[in-house]
Every structure is written in C-alpha cells, then in structure tokens.
mmCIF file of C-alpha atoms in Angstrom:
data_model
loop_
_atom_site.group_PDB
_atom_site.id
_atom_site.type_symbol
_atom_site.label_atom_id
_atom_site.label_comp_id
_atom_site.label_asym_id
_atom_site.label_seq_id
_atom_site.Cartn_x
_atom_site.Cartn_y
_atom_site.Cartn_z
ATOM 1 C CA MET V 1 31.437 -27.636 -14.045
ATOM 2 C CA SER V 2 30.545 -25.921 -10.761
ATOM 3 C CA ALA V 3 28.341 -27.718 -8.247
ATOM 4 C CA GLU V 4 24.654 -26.942 -8.401
ATOM 5 C CA LEU V 5 23.613 -24.439 -5.746
ATOM 6 C CA LYS V 6 21.338 -25.646 -2.973
ATOM 7 C CA GLY V 7 17.884 -24.074 -2.819
ATOM 8 C CA GLY V 8 16.001 -23.175 0.348
ATOM 9 C CA ILE V 9 12.635 -22.058 1.657
ATOM 10 C CA THR V 10 11.149 -18.616 2.247
ATOM 11 C CA THR V 11 10.118 -17.098 5.559
ATOM 12 C CA GLY V 12 6.550 -17.447 4.272
ATOM 13 C CA SER V 13 6.986 -21.209 3.971
ATOM 14 C CA CYS V 14 8.524 -21.339 7.452
ATOM 15 C CA ALA V 15 5.529 -19.525 8.904
ATOM 16 C CA ALA V 16 3.068 -21.790 7.072
ATOM 17 C CA LEU V 17 4.917 -24.921 8.246
ATOM 18 C CA ALA V 18 4.941 -23.682 11.834
ATOM 19 C CA ALA V 19 1.268 -22.710 11.599
ATOM 20 C CA LYS V 20 0.246 -26.185 10.481
ATOM 21 C CA ALA V 21 2.344 -27.881 13.166
ATOM 22 C CA ALA V 22 0.769 -25.618 15.797
ATOM 23 C CA ALA V 23 -2.715 -26.330 14.408
ATOM 24 C CA LEU V 24 -2.130 -30.083 14.591
ATOM 25 C CA LEU V 25 -1.129 -29.708 18.241
ATOM 26 C CA LEU V 26 -3.943 -27.325 19.172
ATOM 27 C CA PHE V 27 -6.846 -29.030 17.413
ATOM 28 C CA ARG V 28 -5.760 -32.678 17.114
ATOM 29 C CA HIS V 29 -3.298 -32.955 20.009
ATOM 30 C CA GLU V 30 -0.691 -34.314 17.568
ATOM 31 C CA ARG V 31 2.972 -33.551 18.260
ATOM 32 C CA VAL V 32 4.647 -33.986 14.880
ATOM 33 C CA GLU V 33 8.360 -34.045 14.147
ATOM 34 C CA GLN V 34 7.860 -32.928 10.561
ATOM 35 C CA VAL V 35 5.025 -31.288 8.699
ATOM 36 C CA GLU V 36 3.888 -30.913 5.088
ATOM 37 C CA ILE V 37 2.223 -27.902 3.454
ATOM 38 C CA PRO V 38 0.943 -26.948 -0.020
ATOM 39 C CA LEU V 39 2.912 -24.383 -2.023
ATOM 40 C CA PRO V 40 1.458 -21.807 -4.448
ATOM 41 C CA ASP V 41 2.524 -23.797 -7.522
ATOM 42 C CA GLY V 42 0.583 -26.873 -6.363
ATOM 43 C CA SER V 43 3.618 -28.806 -5.105
ATOM 44 C CA ARG V 44 4.100 -29.730 -1.452
ATOM 45 C CA LEU V 45 6.897 -29.128 1.034
ATOM 46 C CA MET V 46 7.905 -31.385 3.941
ATOM 47 C CA TRP V 47 10.078 -29.885 6.695
ATOM 48 C CA PRO V 48 11.241 -30.760 10.243
ATOM 49 C CA VAL V 49 9.598 -29.005 13.189
ATOM 50 C CA ALA V 50 12.088 -27.381 15.578
ATOM 51 C CA SER V 51 9.855 -26.972 18.658
ATOM 52 C CA LEU V 52 6.297 -27.352 19.931
ATOM 53 C CA GLU V 53 4.535 -25.881 22.967
ATOM 54 C CA GLN V 54 0.904 -25.871 24.142
ATOM 55 C CA SER V 55 -1.009 -23.998 26.822
ATOM 56 C CA ASN V 56 -4.826 -24.095 27.112
ATOM 57 C CA ASP V 57 -6.263 -22.540 23.923
ATOM 58 C CA THR V 58 -2.846 -21.700 22.469
ATOM 59 C CA ALA V 59 -0.178 -23.688 20.659
ATOM 60 C CA GLU V 60 3.184 -22.595 19.272
ATOM 61 C CA ALA V 61 5.571 -24.195 16.801
ATOM 62 C CA SER V 62 8.856 -23.046 15.312
ATOM 63 C CA ILE V 63 10.774 -23.747 12.119
ATOM 64 C CA ILE V 64 14.443 -23.026 11.375
ATOM 65 C CA LYS V 65 14.850 -21.111 8.121
ATOM 66 C CA ASP V 66 17.220 -22.654 5.574
ATOM 67 C CA ALA V 67 17.986 -20.374 2.619
ATOM 68 C CA GLY V 68 20.267 -22.959 1.008
ATOM 69 C CA ASP V 69 23.193 -21.320 -0.768
ATOM 70 C CA ASP V 70 21.394 -17.982 -1.070
ATOM 71 C CA PRO V 71 23.079 -15.152 0.919
ATOM 72 C CA ASP V 72 19.889 -14.466 2.885
ATOM 73 C CA VAL V 73 20.128 -12.562 6.191
ATOM 74 C CA THR V 74 17.352 -14.746 7.627
ATOM 75 C CA HIS V 75 19.238 -18.014 6.995
ATOM 76 C CA GLY V 76 19.225 -19.988 10.255
ATOM 77 C CA ALA V 77 16.596 -17.790 11.898
ATOM 78 C CA ARG V 78 13.890 -19.364 14.055
ATOM 79 C CA ILE V 79 10.392 -18.447 12.852
ATOM 80 C CA ARG V 80 7.716 -18.967 15.499
ATOM 81 C CA VAL V 81 3.946 -19.121 15.018
ATOM 82 C CA ARG V 82 1.494 -19.059 17.908
ATOM 83 C CA LEU V 83 -2.146 -19.967 17.256
ATOM 84 C CA THR V 84 -4.920 -18.839 19.567
ATOM 85 C CA ARG V 85 -8.518 -20.036 19.210
ATOM 86 C CA LEU V 86 -11.112 -17.463 18.123
ATOM 87 C CA ASP V 87 -14.882 -17.777 18.473
ATOM 88 C CA ASP V 88 -15.468 -17.598 14.714
ATOM 89 C CA HIS V 89 -14.057 -19.024 11.477
ATOM 90 C CA ASN V 90 -11.634 -16.227 10.590
ATOM 91 C CA VAL V 91 -7.866 -16.427 10.276
ATOM 92 C CA MET V 92 -6.374 -13.225 11.678
ATOM 93 C CA PHE V 93 -2.742 -12.100 11.669
ATOM 94 C CA ARG V 94 -0.618 -10.274 14.214
ATOM 95 C CA ALA V 95 3.069 -9.329 14.351
ATOM 96 C CA GLY V 96 4.974 -10.932 17.189
ATOM 97 C CA HIS V 97 8.427 -9.943 18.401
ATOM 98 C CA GLY V 98 10.837 -9.590 15.501
ATOM 99 C CA VAL V 99 8.188 -9.188 12.782
ATOM 100 C CA GLY V 100 7.677 -5.688 11.435
ATOM 101 C CA THR V 101 4.599 -3.497 11.234
ATOM 102 C CA VAL V 102 3.729 -1.330 8.220
ATOM 103 C CA THR V 103 3.876 2.365 9.126
ATOM 104 C CA VAL V 104 3.562 4.126 5.765
ATOM 105 C CA PRO V 105 1.172 3.731 2.807
ATOM 106 C CA GLY V 106 2.241 2.372 -0.554
ATOM 107 C CA LEU V 107 3.029 -1.240 0.259
ATOM 108 C CA ALA V 108 0.852 -4.274 -0.456
ATOM 109 C CA LEU V 109 -0.417 -4.073 3.148
ATOM 110 C CA ALA V 110 -2.324 -1.323 4.955
ATOM 111 C CA VAL V 111 -0.707 0.881 7.578
ATOM 112 C CA GLY V 112 -0.792 -0.852 10.957
ATOM 113 C CA GLU V 113 -0.795 -4.353 9.473
ATOM 114 C CA ALA V 114 1.757 -6.982 10.382
ATOM 115 C CA ALA V 115 4.432 -7.207 7.682
ATOM 116 C CA ILE V 116 3.249 -10.646 6.577
ATOM 117 C CA ASN V 117 2.869 -10.369 2.820
ATOM 118 C CA PRO V 118 -0.258 -11.498 0.925
ATOM 119 C CA VAL V 119 1.155 -14.739 -0.515
ATOM 120 C CA PRO V 120 2.480 -15.955 2.872
ATOM 121 C CA ARG V 121 -0.899 -15.100 4.432
ATOM 122 C CA THR V 122 -2.576 -17.260 1.810
ATOM 123 C CA MET V 123 -0.061 -20.056 2.416
ATOM 124 C CA ILE V 124 -0.532 -19.908 6.195
ATOM 125 C CA THR V 125 -4.311 -19.973 5.827
ATOM 126 C CA ALA V 126 -4.170 -22.924 3.417
ATOM 127 C CA ALA V 127 -1.881 -24.842 5.787
ATOM 128 C CA ILE V 128 -4.194 -24.258 8.751
ATOM 129 C CA ARG V 129 -7.273 -25.180 6.718
ATOM 130 C CA GLU V 130 -5.761 -28.600 6.064
ATOM 131 C CA VAL V 131 -6.235 -29.150 9.810
ATOM 132 C CA THR V 132 -9.274 -27.129 10.933
ATOM 133 C CA ASP V 133 -11.985 -24.684 9.899
ATOM 134 C CA HIS V 134 -11.927 -23.067 13.345
ATOM 135 C CA GLY V 135 -11.048 -19.389 13.681
ATOM 136 C CA VAL V 136 -7.524 -18.568 14.885
ATOM 137 C CA MET V 137 -5.295 -15.620 15.635
ATOM 138 C CA VAL V 138 -1.914 -16.211 13.970
ATOM 139 C CA THR V 139 0.986 -14.460 15.676
ATOM 140 C CA VAL V 140 4.260 -14.722 13.769
ATOM 141 C CA ALA V 141 7.542 -13.952 15.527
ATOM 142 C CA VAL V 142 11.207 -14.188 14.526
ATOM 143 C CA ASP V 143 14.011 -14.596 17.032
ATOM 144 C CA GLY V 144 16.407 -11.687 16.538
ATOM 145 C CA GLY V 145 14.127 -10.199 13.885
ATOM 146 C CA GLU V 146 14.749 -6.587 14.889
ATOM 147 C CA GLU V 147 18.510 -6.992 14.450
ATOM 148 C CA LEU V 148 18.044 -8.826 11.135
ATOM 149 C CA ALA V 149 15.738 -6.091 9.824
ATOM 150 C CA ALA V 150 18.520 -3.528 10.186
ATOM 151 C CA LYS V 151 20.371 -5.435 7.432
ATOM 152 C CA THR V 152 17.411 -5.186 5.035
ATOM 153 C CA PHE V 153 15.520 -2.383 3.281
ATOM 154 C CA ASN V 154 12.679 -2.553 5.820
ATOM 155 C CA PRO V 155 13.700 0.593 7.748
ATOM 156 C CA LYS V 156 13.766 2.554 4.465
ATOM 157 C CA LEU V 157 10.347 1.159 3.512
ATOM 158 C CA GLY V 158 8.699 2.247 6.740
ATOM 159 C CA ILE V 159 8.418 -1.267 8.168
ATOM 160 C CA GLU V 160 9.313 -1.026 11.850
ATOM 161 C CA GLY V 161 9.997 -3.562 14.560
ATOM 162 C CA GLY V 162 11.384 -6.456 12.566
ATOM 163 C CA ILE V 163 11.585 -8.323 9.287
ATOM 164 C CA SER V 164 8.876 -9.017 6.733
ATOM 165 C CA ILE V 165 7.460 -12.493 6.153
ATOM 166 C CA ILE V 166 7.826 -12.810 2.397
ATOM 167 C CA GLY V 167 7.931 -15.185 -0.555
ATOM 168 C CA THR V 168 5.906 -15.695 -3.719
ATOM 169 C CA SER V 169 6.735 -19.302 -4.542
ATOM 170 C CA GLY V 170 7.613 -20.746 -1.132
ATOM 171 C CA ARG V 171 11.116 -21.696 -2.230
ATOM 172 C CA VAL V 172 14.364 -19.703 -2.343
ATOM 173 C CA ARG V 173 16.364 -19.758 -5.535
ATOM 174 C CA PRO V 174 20.037 -19.296 -4.644
ATOM 175 C CA PHE V 175 21.604 -16.127 -5.989
ATOM 176 C CA SER V 176 24.844 -16.546 -7.883
ATOM 177 C CA ALA V 177 25.392 -14.278 -10.882
ATOM 178 C CA PRO V 178 27.017 -16.839 -13.239
ATOM 179 C CA ALA V 179 24.698 -19.661 -12.154
ATOM 180 C CA LEU V 180 21.649 -17.410 -12.265
ATOM 181 C CA GLN V 181 22.547 -16.079 -15.704
ATOM 182 C CA GLN V 182 23.043 -19.590 -17.014
ATOM 183 C CA SER V 183 19.629 -20.673 -15.764
ATOM 184 C CA LEU V 184 18.027 -17.560 -17.251
ATOM 185 C CA LYS V 185 19.711 -18.220 -20.601
ATOM 186 C CA CYS V 186 18.315 -21.748 -20.471
ATOM 187 C CA ALA V 187 14.811 -20.325 -20.058
ATOM 188 C CA LEU V 188 15.375 -18.074 -23.077
ATOM 189 C CA ASP V 189 16.695 -21.014 -25.088
ATOM 190 C CA ILE V 190 13.536 -22.967 -24.244
ATOM 191 C CA CYS V 191 11.480 -19.972 -25.359
ATOM 192 C CA VAL V 192 13.326 -19.848 -28.693
ATOM 193 C CA ALA V 193 13.024 -23.609 -29.160
ATOM 194 C CA SER V 194 9.247 -23.357 -28.770
ATOM 195 C CA ASP V 195 9.163 -21.193 -31.933
ATOM 196 C CA THR V 196 8.189 -18.120 -29.952
ATOM 197 C CA THR V 197 8.552 -14.941 -31.986
ATOM 198 C CA ALA V 198 7.203 -12.482 -29.391
ATOM 199 C CA PRO V 199 8.511 -13.311 -25.888
ATOM 200 C CA VAL V 200 7.471 -11.563 -22.694
ATOM 201 C CA PHE V 201 10.225 -10.691 -20.209
ATOM 202 C CA VAL V 202 9.122 -10.390 -16.563
ATOM 203 C CA PRO V 203 11.099 -10.009 -13.314
ATOM 204 C CA GLY V 204 9.485 -12.958 -11.513
ATOM 205 C CA ASN V 205 6.271 -14.629 -10.355
ATOM 206 C CA MET V 206 4.227 -11.461 -9.932
ATOM 207 C CA GLY V 207 4.994 -10.340 -13.483
ATOM 208 C CA ARG V 208 4.440 -13.837 -14.872
ATOM 209 C CA ASN V 209 1.007 -14.083 -13.258
ATOM 210 C CA ALA V 210 0.024 -10.608 -14.463
ATOM 211 C CA ALA V 211 1.174 -11.367 -18.021
ATOM 212 C CA LEU V 212 -0.790 -14.617 -18.130
ATOM 213 C CA ARG V 213 -3.901 -12.801 -16.879
ATOM 214 C CA ALA V 214 -3.591 -9.907 -19.328
ATOM 215 C CA PHE V 215 -2.672 -11.908 -22.427
ATOM 216 C CA HIS V 216 -3.199 -15.400 -23.782
ATOM 217 C CA LEU V 217 0.362 -16.730 -23.823
ATOM 218 C CA LYS V 218 2.185 -20.002 -24.164
ATOM 219 C CA THR V 219 3.978 -20.981 -20.972
ATOM 220 C CA GLN V 220 7.366 -20.905 -22.712
ATOM 221 C CA GLN V 221 6.625 -17.436 -24.075
ATOM 222 C CA VAL V 222 7.008 -15.835 -20.638
ATOM 223 C CA VAL V 223 10.656 -15.600 -19.575
ATOM 224 C CA GLU V 224 11.641 -14.621 -16.034
ATOM 225 C CA VAL V 225 14.761 -12.448 -16.047
ATOM 226 C CA SER V 226 15.052 -11.839 -12.292
ATOM 227 C CA ASN V 227 17.189 -8.691 -11.914
ATOM 228 C CA GLU V 228 19.406 -9.510 -14.913
ATOM 229 C CA TRP V 229 17.757 -7.227 -17.472
ATOM 230 C CA GLY V 230 20.998 -6.161 -19.129
ATOM 231 C CA TYR V 231 22.250 -9.701 -19.514
ATOM 232 C CA MET V 232 18.945 -11.003 -20.863
ATOM 233 C CA LEU V 233 18.401 -8.118 -23.272
ATOM 234 C CA GLU V 234 21.911 -8.694 -24.591
ATOM 235 C CA GLN V 235 21.098 -12.368 -25.077
ATOM 236 C CA ALA V 236 17.826 -11.465 -26.799
ATOM 237 C CA GLN V 237 19.678 -9.324 -29.357
ATOM 238 C CA ALA V 238 21.019 -12.530 -30.907
ATOM 239 C CA HIS V 239 17.558 -13.898 -31.700
ATOM 240 C CA PRO V 240 15.315 -12.891 -34.636
ATOM 241 C CA PHE V 241 12.244 -12.071 -32.582
ATOM 242 C CA THR V 242 9.518 -10.006 -34.249
ATOM 243 C CA ALA V 243 8.605 -8.299 -30.967
ATOM 244 C CA LEU V 244 9.513 -8.311 -27.283
ATOM 245 C CA LEU V 245 7.410 -7.193 -24.313
ATOM 246 C CA MET V 246 8.896 -6.119 -20.976
ATOM 247 C CA LEU V 247 6.280 -6.322 -18.213
ATOM 248 C CA GLY V 248 6.785 -5.600 -14.534
ATOM 249 C CA HIS V 249 6.428 -3.259 -11.592
ATOM 250 C CA PRO V 250 7.802 0.267 -12.095
ATOM 251 C CA GLY V 251 9.855 -0.137 -8.923
ATOM 252 C CA LYS V 252 12.021 -2.493 -10.978
ATOM 253 C CA LEU V 253 11.569 -1.362 -14.567
ATOM 254 C CA ALA V 254 12.063 2.346 -13.869
ATOM 255 C CA LYS V 255 15.695 1.497 -13.144
ATOM 256 C CA LEU V 256 16.090 0.622 -16.827
ATOM 257 C CA ALA V 257 15.155 4.195 -17.733
ATOM 258 C CA MET V 258 17.868 5.226 -15.266
ATOM 259 C CA GLY V 259 20.425 3.115 -17.149
ATOM 260 C CA GLN V 260 20.734 0.531 -14.374
ATOM 261 C CA TRP V 261 20.477 -2.897 -15.971
ATOM 262 C CA ASN V 262 20.876 -5.056 -12.881
ATOM 263 C CA THR V 263 17.841 -4.118 -10.792
ATOM 264 C CA HIS V 264 18.881 -5.960 -7.617
ATOM 265 C CA SER V 265 18.568 -3.579 -4.666
ATOM 266 C CA GLY V 266 22.212 -4.225 -3.801
ATOM 267 C CA GLN V 267 23.346 -3.390 -7.336
ATOM 268 C CA SER V 268 21.171 -0.382 -8.171
ATOM 269 C CA ASP V 269 19.734 2.818 -6.753
ATOM 270 C CA SER V 270 16.193 3.242 -5.504
ATOM 271 C CA ALA V 271 13.795 4.241 -8.293
ATOM 272 C CA VAL V 272 11.624 6.338 -5.959
ATOM 273 C CA PRO V 273 13.308 9.743 -6.558
ATOM 274 C CA PHE V 274 13.355 9.201 -10.332
ATOM 275 C CA VAL V 275 9.687 8.182 -10.503
ATOM 276 C CA ALA V 276 8.567 10.913 -8.113
ATOM 277 C CA ASP V 277 10.391 13.548 -10.180
ATOM 278 C CA LEU V 278 8.853 12.257 -13.407
ATOM 279 C CA ALA V 279 5.391 12.251 -11.802
ATOM 280 C CA HIS V 280 5.893 15.840 -10.676
ATOM 281 C CA GLN V 281 6.802 16.833 -14.247
ATOM 282 C CA VAL V 282 3.641 15.189 -15.582
ATOM 283 C CA VAL V 283 1.036 16.362 -13.047
ATOM 284 C CA HIS V 284 2.657 19.737 -12.254
ATOM 285 C CA HIS V 285 2.113 19.616 -8.507
ATOM 286 C CA SER V 286 4.130 18.414 -5.528
ATOM 287 C CA LEU V 287 3.537 14.914 -4.236
ATOM 288 C CA ALA V 288 3.196 13.629 -0.710
ATOM 289 C CA ASP V 289 6.306 11.951 0.662
ATOM 290 C CA THR V 290 6.438 8.202 0.116
ATOM 291 C CA THR V 291 9.128 5.571 0.447
ATOM 292 C CA THR V 292 8.039 3.312 -2.429
ATOM 293 C CA VAL V 293 7.286 3.542 -6.137
ATOM 294 C CA GLU V 294 3.979 1.799 -5.427
ATOM 295 C CA GLY V 295 3.210 4.646 -3.035
ATOM 296 C CA VAL V 296 3.912 7.249 -5.729
ATOM 297 C CA PHE V 297 1.343 5.662 -8.025
ATOM 298 C CA MET V 298 -1.321 4.374 -5.646
ATOM 299 C CA GLU V 299 -1.230 6.994 -2.878
ATOM 300 C CA CYS V 300 -0.076 10.216 -4.548
ATOM 301 C CA LEU V 301 -1.874 10.124 -7.906
ATOM 302 C CA THR V 302 -5.450 9.927 -9.127
ATOM 303 C CA ALA V 303 -6.395 7.126 -11.532
ATOM 304 C CA PRO V 304 -6.100 9.354 -14.656
ATOM 305 C CA GLN V 305 -2.778 10.726 -13.389
ATOM 306 C CA ARG V 306 -1.466 7.196 -12.817
ATOM 307 C CA ARG V 307 -2.074 6.347 -16.444
ATOM 308 C CA ARG V 308 -0.365 9.482 -17.722
ATOM 309 C CA VAL V 309 2.671 9.019 -15.466
ATOM 310 C CA ALA V 310 2.910 5.279 -16.173
ATOM 311 C CA ASP V 311 2.695 5.846 -19.930
ATOM 312 C CA ARG V 312 5.422 8.488 -19.741
ATOM 313 C CA LEU V 313 7.617 6.224 -17.622
ATOM 314 C CA ALA V 314 7.014 3.250 -19.927
ATOM 315 C CA ALA V 315 8.055 5.393 -22.905
ATOM 316 C CA ALA V 316 11.276 6.378 -21.120
ATOM 317 C CA ILE V 317 12.023 2.726 -20.361
ATOM 318 C CA GLN V 318 11.325 1.771 -23.975
ATOM 319 C CA ARG V 319 13.511 4.561 -25.371
ATOM 320 C CA ASN V 320 16.533 3.859 -23.165
ATOM 321 C CA THR V 321 16.300 0.107 -23.712
ATOM 322 C CA ALA V 322 16.111 0.495 -27.498
ATOM 323 C CA GLU V 323 19.090 2.862 -27.500
ATOM 324 C CA THR V 324 21.210 0.622 -25.258
ATOM 325 C CA PHE V 325 20.268 -2.714 -26.832
ATOM 326 C CA PRO V 326 19.494 -2.004 -30.509
ATOM 327 C CA ALA V 327 17.843 -4.951 -32.243
ATOM 328 C CA SER V 328 15.526 -5.829 -35.103
ATOM 329 C CA TRP V 329 12.635 -5.543 -32.636
ATOM 330 C CA LEU V 330 11.571 -2.509 -30.611
ATOM 331 C CA PRO V 331 10.877 -3.413 -26.963
ATOM 332 C CA GLN V 332 7.320 -2.731 -25.779
ATOM 333 C CA VAL V 333 6.618 -1.998 -22.104
ATOM 334 C CA VAL V 334 3.727 -2.676 -19.717
ATOM 335 C CA LEU V 335 3.836 -1.487 -16.109
ATOM 336 C CA ILE V 336 1.760 -3.096 -13.326
ATOM 337 C CA ASN V 337 1.062 -2.359 -9.669
ATOM 338 C CA LEU V 338 1.520 -4.834 -6.814
ATOM 339 C CA ARG V 339 -1.949 -6.251 -7.468
ATOM 340 C CA GLY V 340 -0.932 -7.090 -11.012
ATOM 341 C CA GLU V 341 -3.168 -4.397 -12.537
ATOM 342 C CA ILE V 342 -1.896 -2.531 -15.595
ATOM 343 C CA LEU V 343 -0.818 1.039 -14.826
ATOM 344 C CA GLY V 344 0.335 2.070 -18.282
ATOM 345 C CA SER V 345 2.263 1.029 -21.364
ATOM 346 C CA ALA V 346 4.358 2.089 -24.326
ATOM 347 C CA GLY V 347 4.431 0.625 -27.816
ATOM 348 C CA ASP V 348 2.311 -1.720 -29.880
ATOM 349 C CA LEU V 349 0.788 -4.558 -27.849
ATOM 350 C CA GLN V 350 -0.957 -6.174 -30.823
ATOM 351 C CA PRO V 351 1.432 -9.150 -31.056
ATOM 352 C CA TRP V 352 0.121 -10.269 -27.658
ATOM 353 C CA LEU V 353 -3.448 -8.941 -27.908
ATOM 354 C CA ARG V 354 -3.876 -10.815 -31.182
ATOM 355 C CA HIS V 355 -3.942 -14.058 -29.229
ATOM 356 C CA LEU V 356 -6.902 -12.765 -27.223
ATOM 357 C CA GLU V 357 -8.736 -11.713 -30.374
ATOM 358 C CA GLU V 358 -8.173 -15.124 -31.953
ATOM 359 C CA GLU V 359 -9.495 -16.842 -28.819
ATOM 360 C CA SER V 360 -12.736 -14.864 -29.030
ATOM 361 C CA LEU V 361 -13.429 -15.811 -32.670
#
C-alpha cells in the first residue's frame, strides 16, 4: 500500500495566519512564534510564524506556505501581511508586491480589486477579529509572486502583477490521480452505504454549499468528484441509483459537453470558447470579449438570456454524459455561478425537490 500523501495549507490560510500574528503584535504587543486561526469548516489551524516586524502603527508577519505533497507552484513561498491602523472599524484589503490585481470583469472580485478571493478575505477578517475590533488596512504580499504567477492561469484570467490568494477550505488536498480516485470512490461507497438512491455529484466545496442551500440533502448524499468526472461517472454506472444530479459551475461542467472528462485545467481545454459560441447561437448577437465562463454569463448576458443559455448548456452536458456513460438513471444537471446561484438546469429535479416539499408539510 502506498504511503498516505501529506496535506498542506492554502495561500488563504497563510494570509490569515500572518494577519493574526501581525494583529497580536500591533494591538497587544505580543510576539508569537506560532499562531492559531479558525477555518471555514469550524476546525482550527496552528502554524509557525516565520517573521515579525513592527513600526509605529504598522505590523508585518510572514508565513511559509507548505502545500504538502501537492504539486503547488506556491509551495515554499513566503506570504507576508502588513496591517496598518485605520480610524474606523473596517477591514480593507490591498495587493502588495507579488499579489495580483483584477483587470477584467467576470471573476468573483471587481475590476481593480486585489486578487484575494472572498473566502480568504473572510478568513483573514475572522482571524483579525479574534484579536481586535479596530479598523485595519490588510496588505498581502508574496515574495516572488510575479514569477510564480507566470506558471499559473492568472495571466490568461486578466489578473496582473502576481498570484491570487485562494482557498475554500483552508487546507490543501494533495493531488495524485490514483490516491485521489481512491478517496473519491470511498466517498461514493459511503453514499451508497447510506442507502442514498439519488446522489448529487459536485466538483468541490462551492458546489457542495450550493447544493445544500438549494435542496434538503443528507450529508452523505453529496459526493465531491473534484475533476474526476469520467472516473466517478464510470463508478456510478455500477450502482442502481434511481437518479443522479450533477451540480457545478459551467466553467467546469461545460467541459463534459466537450467530451473532456477530467476537468483539471492541466488536463483539459478552457471552456470559454465553447460556452461563448453556444451563447452566441442562443442570443443571436456577438458578445463582449471575456476571459472566463463566469464573465460570459454575468457580464455579457441579461438575466433572461443567462437562463436560456444555461438551460441549453445543461442539456448539452446531460446529453453527452448520458451517451458516454449509459446507465439505468439519466443524469440531471444544475449550473451555478460563483455566488452559488442557479443559472439553469436540465432534467427532472423532483427527486431532490421532493425533500423540500416534505419538509414544508
């Protein structure tokens, strides 16, 4: 049996750890060697502090990123956070050297914003609020971030000047195809063992949270498949489900309509041209240029157009999945945006809506 892969922490966790260490120095004059923060799932993370500096109304701390056994370009990078007092109670964010700035619409952040994603912003704020209610400007920097960004998709996404501070759970799950597939199969086995007849497949945390908001589901009913859609759909063929729902962002799921069953960015093509072409066919007018699928839907289309395009795309995903992985059940599809809101769907959602109806009785 192969050794278990070592996990790590996200850049978002690094920034939150550094922010709390800097806050302890700035507001309590405490120089800590390690610091603990809350994570989105309610657990806590303790990590060593790499450096601390203070000057008047400013304090800076740094954390060394450890991605574990995941092949992450930011592994070993130094993430720095500088806190500066503000004369209010707000937590504001700014990109320091090596952290990118959003330059095009369509991402989860507005143009001109520091590329510090929403979940890390929430984590950083929560970490600081464990120390003080005072207002602060949070400047996040990454040593060598500009060079690291060239190895990521940031330049193609219109994020300039450095890397993005990302993470939805705070922890990095190491990527290894056999090990990942085995863990995913375990999750499906747990789902089957819980007598689930209508599972919900999602790519990750964002899809899981959206599914749990939209439907009343058992925890075991929602199965994360990561990027391994082909593998997991093949596994699902062996089980006598009565229905199966695939829920996720069209940036991932559109690749299934393209016949690409591993949706990892390193293993598949961008879905932007495919989705933009489909949108053009539906609305019969040219679209503004955008670098993301989110941009196609949220920046280039009106609300009614979004629904029509999303429904058409969902139907294409459903059709190609059913043809490639024939089973006793027909896959149903729900597409969401980055805020977890439903864009469109294909198929009969009653197996999952029925739970909501029963709850209201």
